[in-house]
mmCIF file of C-alpha atoms in Angstrom:
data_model
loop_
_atom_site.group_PDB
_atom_site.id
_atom_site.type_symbol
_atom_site.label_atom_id
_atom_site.label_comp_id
_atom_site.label_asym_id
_atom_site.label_seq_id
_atom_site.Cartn_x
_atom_site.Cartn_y
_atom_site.Cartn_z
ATOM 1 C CA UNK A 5 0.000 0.000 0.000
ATOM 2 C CA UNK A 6 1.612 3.302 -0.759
ATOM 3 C CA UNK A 7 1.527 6.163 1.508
ATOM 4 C CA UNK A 8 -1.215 8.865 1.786
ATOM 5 C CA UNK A 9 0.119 11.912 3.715
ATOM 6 C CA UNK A 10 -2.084 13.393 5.445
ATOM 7 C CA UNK A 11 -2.019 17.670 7.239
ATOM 8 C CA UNK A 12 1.131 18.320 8.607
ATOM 9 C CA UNK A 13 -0.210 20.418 11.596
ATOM 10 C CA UNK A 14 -3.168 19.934 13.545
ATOM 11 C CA UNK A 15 -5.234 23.104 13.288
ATOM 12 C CA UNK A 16 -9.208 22.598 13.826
ATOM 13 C CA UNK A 17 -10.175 23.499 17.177
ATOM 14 C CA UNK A 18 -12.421 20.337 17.234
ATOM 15 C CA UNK A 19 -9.119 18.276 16.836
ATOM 16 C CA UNK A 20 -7.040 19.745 18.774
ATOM 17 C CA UNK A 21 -9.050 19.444 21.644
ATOM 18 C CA UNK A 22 -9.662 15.843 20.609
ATOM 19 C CA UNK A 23 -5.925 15.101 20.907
ATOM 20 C CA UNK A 24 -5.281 16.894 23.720
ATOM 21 C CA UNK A 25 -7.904 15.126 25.886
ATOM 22 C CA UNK A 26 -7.652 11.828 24.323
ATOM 23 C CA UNK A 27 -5.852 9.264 27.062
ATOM 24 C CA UNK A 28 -2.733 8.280 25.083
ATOM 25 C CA UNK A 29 -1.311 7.061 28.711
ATOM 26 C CA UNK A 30 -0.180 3.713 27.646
ATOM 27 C CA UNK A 31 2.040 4.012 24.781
ATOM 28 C CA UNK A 32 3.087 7.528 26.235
ATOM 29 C CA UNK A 33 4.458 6.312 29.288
ATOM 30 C CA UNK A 34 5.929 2.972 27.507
ATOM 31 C CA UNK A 35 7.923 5.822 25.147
ATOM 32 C CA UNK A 36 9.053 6.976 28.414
ATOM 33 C CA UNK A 37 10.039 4.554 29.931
ATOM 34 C CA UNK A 38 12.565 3.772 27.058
ATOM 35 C CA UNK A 39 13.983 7.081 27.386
ATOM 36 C CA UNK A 40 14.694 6.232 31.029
ATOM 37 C CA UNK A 41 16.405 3.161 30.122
ATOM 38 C CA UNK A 42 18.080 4.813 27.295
ATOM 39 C CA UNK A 43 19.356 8.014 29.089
ATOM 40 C CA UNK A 44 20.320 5.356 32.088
ATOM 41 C CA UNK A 45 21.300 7.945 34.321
ATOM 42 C CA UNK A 46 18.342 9.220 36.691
ATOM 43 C CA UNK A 47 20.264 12.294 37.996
ATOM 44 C CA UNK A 48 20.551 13.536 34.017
ATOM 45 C CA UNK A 49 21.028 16.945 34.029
ATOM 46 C CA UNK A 50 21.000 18.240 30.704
ATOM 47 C CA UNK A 51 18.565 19.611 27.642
ATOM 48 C CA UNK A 52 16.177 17.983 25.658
ATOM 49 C CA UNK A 53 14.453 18.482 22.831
ATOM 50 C CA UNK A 54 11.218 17.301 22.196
ATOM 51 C CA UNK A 55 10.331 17.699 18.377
ATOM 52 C CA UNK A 56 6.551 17.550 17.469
ATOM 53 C CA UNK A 57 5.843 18.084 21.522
ATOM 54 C CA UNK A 58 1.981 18.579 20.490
ATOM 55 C CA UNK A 59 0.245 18.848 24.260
ATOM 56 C CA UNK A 60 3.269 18.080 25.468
ATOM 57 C CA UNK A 61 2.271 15.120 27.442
ATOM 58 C CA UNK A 62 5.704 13.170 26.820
ATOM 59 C CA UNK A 63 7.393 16.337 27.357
ATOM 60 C CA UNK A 64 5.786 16.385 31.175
ATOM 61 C CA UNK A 65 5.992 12.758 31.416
ATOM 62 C CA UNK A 66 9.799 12.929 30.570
ATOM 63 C CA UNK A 67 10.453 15.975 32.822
ATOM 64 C CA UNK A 68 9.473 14.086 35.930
ATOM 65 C CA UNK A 69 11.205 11.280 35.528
ATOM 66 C CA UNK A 70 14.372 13.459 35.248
ATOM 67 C CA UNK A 71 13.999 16.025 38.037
ATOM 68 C CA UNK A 72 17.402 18.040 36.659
ATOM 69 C CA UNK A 73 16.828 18.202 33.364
ATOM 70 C CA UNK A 74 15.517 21.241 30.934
ATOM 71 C CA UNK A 75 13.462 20.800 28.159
ATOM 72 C CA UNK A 76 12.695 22.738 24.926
ATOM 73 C CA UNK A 77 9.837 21.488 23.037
ATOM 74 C CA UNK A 78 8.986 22.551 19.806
ATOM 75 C CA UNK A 79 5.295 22.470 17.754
ATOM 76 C CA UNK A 80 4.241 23.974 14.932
ATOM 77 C CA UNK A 81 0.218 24.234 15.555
ATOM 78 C CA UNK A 82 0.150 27.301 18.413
ATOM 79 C CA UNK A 83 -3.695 25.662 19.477
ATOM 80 C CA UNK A 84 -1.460 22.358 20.873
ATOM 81 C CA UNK A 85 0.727 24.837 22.952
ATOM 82 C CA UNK A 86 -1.915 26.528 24.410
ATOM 83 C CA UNK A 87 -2.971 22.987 25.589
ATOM 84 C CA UNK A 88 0.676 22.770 26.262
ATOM 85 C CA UNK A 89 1.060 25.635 28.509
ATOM 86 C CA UNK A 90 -1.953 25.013 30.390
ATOM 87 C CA UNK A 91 -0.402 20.632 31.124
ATOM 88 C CA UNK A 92 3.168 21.796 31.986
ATOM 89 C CA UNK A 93 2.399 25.485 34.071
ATOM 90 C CA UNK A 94 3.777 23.570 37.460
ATOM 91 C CA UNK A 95 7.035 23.176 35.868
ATOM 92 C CA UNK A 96 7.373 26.004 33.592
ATOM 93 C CA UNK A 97 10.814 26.704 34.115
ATOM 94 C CA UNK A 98 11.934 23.508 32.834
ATOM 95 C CA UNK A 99 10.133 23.455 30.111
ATOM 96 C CA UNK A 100 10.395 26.245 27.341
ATOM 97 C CA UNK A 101 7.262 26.018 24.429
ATOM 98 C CA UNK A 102 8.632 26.923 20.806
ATOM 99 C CA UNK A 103 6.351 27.738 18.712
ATOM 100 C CA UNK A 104 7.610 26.776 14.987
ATOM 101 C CA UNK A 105 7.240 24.824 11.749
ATOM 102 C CA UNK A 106 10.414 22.796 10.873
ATOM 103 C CA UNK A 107 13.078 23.235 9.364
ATOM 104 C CA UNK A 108 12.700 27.169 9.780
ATOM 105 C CA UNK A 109 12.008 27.072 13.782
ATOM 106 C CA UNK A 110 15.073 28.203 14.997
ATOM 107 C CA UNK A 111 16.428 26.506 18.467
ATOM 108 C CA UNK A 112 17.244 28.300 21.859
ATOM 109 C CA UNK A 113 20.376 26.159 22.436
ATOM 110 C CA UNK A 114 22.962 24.938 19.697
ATOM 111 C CA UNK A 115 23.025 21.509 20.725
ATOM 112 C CA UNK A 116 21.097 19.018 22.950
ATOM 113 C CA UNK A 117 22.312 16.438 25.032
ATOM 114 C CA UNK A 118 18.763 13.851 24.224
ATOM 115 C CA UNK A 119 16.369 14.905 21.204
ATOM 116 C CA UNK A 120 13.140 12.739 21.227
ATOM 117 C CA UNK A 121 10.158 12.842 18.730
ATOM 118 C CA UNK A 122 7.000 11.229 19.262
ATOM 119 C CA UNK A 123 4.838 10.543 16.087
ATOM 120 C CA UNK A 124 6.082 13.525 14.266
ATOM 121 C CA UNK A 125 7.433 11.356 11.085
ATOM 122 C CA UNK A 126 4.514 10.791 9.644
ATOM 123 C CA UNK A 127 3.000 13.848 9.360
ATOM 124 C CA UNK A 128 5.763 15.713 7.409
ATOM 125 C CA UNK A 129 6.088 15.662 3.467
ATOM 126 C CA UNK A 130 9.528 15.447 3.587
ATOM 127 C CA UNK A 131 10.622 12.718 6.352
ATOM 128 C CA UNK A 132 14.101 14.234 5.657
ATOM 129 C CA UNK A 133 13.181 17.746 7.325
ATOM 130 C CA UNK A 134 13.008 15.615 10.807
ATOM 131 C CA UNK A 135 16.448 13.649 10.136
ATOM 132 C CA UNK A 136 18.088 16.308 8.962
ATOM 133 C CA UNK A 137 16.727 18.709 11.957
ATOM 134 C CA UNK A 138 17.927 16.179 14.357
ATOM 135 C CA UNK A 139 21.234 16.404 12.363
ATOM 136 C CA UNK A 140 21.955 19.821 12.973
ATOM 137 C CA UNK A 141 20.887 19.797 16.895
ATOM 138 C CA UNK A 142 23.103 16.602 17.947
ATOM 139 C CA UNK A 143 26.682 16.877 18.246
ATOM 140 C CA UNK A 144 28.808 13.723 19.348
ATOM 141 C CA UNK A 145 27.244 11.922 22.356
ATOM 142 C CA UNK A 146 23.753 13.242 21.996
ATOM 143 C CA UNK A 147 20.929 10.226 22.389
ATOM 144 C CA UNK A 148 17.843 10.391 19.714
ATOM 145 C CA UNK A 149 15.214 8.710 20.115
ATOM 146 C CA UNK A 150 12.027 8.373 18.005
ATOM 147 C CA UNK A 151 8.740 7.056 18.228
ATOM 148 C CA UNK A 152 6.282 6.594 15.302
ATOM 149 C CA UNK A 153 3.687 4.586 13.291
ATOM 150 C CA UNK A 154 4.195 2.156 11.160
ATOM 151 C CA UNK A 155 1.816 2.000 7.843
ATOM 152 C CA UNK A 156 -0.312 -1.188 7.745
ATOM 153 C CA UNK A 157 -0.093 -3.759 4.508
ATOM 154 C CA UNK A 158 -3.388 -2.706 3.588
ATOM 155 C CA UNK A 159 -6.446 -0.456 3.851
ATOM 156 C CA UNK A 160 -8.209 -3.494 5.480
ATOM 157 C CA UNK A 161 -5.150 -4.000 8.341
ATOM 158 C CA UNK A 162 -5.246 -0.357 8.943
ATOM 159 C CA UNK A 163 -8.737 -0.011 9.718
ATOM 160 C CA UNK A 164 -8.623 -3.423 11.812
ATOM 161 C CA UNK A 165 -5.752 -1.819 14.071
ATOM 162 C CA UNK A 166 -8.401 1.436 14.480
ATOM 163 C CA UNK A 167 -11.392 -1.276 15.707
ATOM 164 C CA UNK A 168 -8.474 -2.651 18.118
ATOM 165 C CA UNK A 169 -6.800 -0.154 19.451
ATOM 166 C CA UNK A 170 -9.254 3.058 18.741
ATOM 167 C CA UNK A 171 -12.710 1.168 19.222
ATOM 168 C CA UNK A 172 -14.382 3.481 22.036
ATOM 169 C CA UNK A 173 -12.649 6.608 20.778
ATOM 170 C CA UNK A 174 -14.642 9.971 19.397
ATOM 171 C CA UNK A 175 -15.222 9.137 15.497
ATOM 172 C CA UNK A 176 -12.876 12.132 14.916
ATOM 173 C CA UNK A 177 -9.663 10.198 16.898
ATOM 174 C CA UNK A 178 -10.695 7.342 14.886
ATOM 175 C CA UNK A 179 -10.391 8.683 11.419
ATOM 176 C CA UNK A 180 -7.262 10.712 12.596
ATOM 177 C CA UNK A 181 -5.964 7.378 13.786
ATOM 178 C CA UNK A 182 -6.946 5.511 10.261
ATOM 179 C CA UNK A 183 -4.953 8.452 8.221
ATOM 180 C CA UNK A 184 -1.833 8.777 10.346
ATOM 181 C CA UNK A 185 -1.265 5.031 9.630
ATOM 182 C CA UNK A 186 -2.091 5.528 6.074
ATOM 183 C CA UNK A 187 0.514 8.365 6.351
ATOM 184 C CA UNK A 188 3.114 6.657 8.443
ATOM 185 C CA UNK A 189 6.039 4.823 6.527
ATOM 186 C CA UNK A 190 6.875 1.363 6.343
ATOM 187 C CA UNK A 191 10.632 0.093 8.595
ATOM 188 C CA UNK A 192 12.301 -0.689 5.035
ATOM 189 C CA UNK A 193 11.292 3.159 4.005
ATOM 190 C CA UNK A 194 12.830 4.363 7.523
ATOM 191 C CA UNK A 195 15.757 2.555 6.725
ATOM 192 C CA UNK A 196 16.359 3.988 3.728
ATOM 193 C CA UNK A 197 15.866 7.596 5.025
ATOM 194 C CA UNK A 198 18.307 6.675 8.059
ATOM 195 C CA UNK A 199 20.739 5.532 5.035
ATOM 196 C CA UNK A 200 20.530 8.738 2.963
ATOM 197 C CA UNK A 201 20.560 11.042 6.366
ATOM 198 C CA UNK A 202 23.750 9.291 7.107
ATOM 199 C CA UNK A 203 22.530 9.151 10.970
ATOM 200 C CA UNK A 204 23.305 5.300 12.221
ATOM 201 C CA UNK A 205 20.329 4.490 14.535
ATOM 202 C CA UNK A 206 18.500 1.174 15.672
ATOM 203 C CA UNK A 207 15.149 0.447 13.712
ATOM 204 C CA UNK A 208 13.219 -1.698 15.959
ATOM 205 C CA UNK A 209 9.095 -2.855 15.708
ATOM 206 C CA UNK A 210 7.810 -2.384 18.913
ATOM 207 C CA UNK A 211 4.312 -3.044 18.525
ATOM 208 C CA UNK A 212 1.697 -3.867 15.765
ATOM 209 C CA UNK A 213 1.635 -0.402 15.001
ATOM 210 C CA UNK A 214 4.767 1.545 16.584
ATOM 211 C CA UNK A 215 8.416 1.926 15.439
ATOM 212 C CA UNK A 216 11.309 2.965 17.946
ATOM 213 C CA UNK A 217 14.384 4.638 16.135
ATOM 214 C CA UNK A 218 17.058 5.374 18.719
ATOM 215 C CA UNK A 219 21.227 5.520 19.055
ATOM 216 C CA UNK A 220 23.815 7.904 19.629
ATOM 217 C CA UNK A 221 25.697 10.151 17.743
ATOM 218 C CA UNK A 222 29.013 9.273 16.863
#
């Protein structure tokens, strides 16, 4: 099945909102959770990045699991920050909200010790923009990891993974949910995008529907 982008920013109030208040707990936390073994140090003290930090629930998540760290996290729909400022206002001076569209958002710091991305990939035209963002904000030693969909064999498998994983959601999660996996890319495509990027990360299935991309930079 080829791919079917879909928007690269969610705009519509309606959506937003959807997203924002939609319990994405699970697989959050689980993306979390491999940051904390991946960081392995729970004393880390340095700055993120969180690329694609939508309500920033990943961005909170990962901000109390590492007391010491800062975190800069970057969107380009300004209705997700305002969710965004509202979730992280206990901690606000950990946590800086860009607003910006990639590549043209320009970074407070130079370089970032971890840069993490959940479920950003598929909603860019270019899957390079991301790679090559990532690129230019990692100097030796920085950790990236990357969490995304993975598009289905088939119209059929991608609606099945909606009734299974989406089944008591609002009808307007659902057919967000049914797009982004039309829109997601497959692990040979990822691959191939590592490949031409020149970045040399880990492609690993996690799920029937999620893709972890992590390593360090040489």
């Amino acid at each position: 099945m080829n791919r079917q982008p879909e928007p690269e920013l969610m705009e519509d109030p309606e959506q937003v909102k959807a997203y924002a208040k939609a319990d994405f707990a699970v697989p959050h936390q689980q993306f979390v959770d491999r940051l904390q073994v991946f960081v392995g140090d729970p004393e880390f003290s340095g700055i993120a990045l969180d690329l694609g930090c939508g309500p920033c629930d990943i961005g909170l998540r990962f901000a109390r699991s590492f007391p010491r760290c800062r975190i800069d996290a970057v969107d380009g729909s300004r209705a997700m920050l305002d969710y965004a400022a509202i979730r992280t206002s206990s901690i606000r001076d950990r946590i800086r909200l860009i607003h910006g569209r990639l590549p043209f958002v320009t970074f407070p710091e130079q370089f970032y010790a971890i840069i993490f991305s959940n479920s950003l990939l598929h909603h860019l035209p270019d899957p390079q923009i991301l790679w090559q963002t990532i690129k230019k904000a990692a100097r030796p030693g920085t950790r990236i990891a990357v969490m995304d969909l993975l598009r289905p064999a088939s119209l059929e498998a991608a609606m099945a993974l909606v009734e299974t994983h989406a089944a008591g959601e609002p009808e307007i999660l659902r057919r967000d949910f049914y797009r982004s996996l039309l829109a997601a890319f497959t692990l040979e495509e990822i691959r191939d995008q590592l490949k031409k990027a020149e970045l040399p990360l880990n492609v690993e299935q996690i799920s029937d529907r999620h893709v972890f991309i992590a390593g360090v930079m040489p």
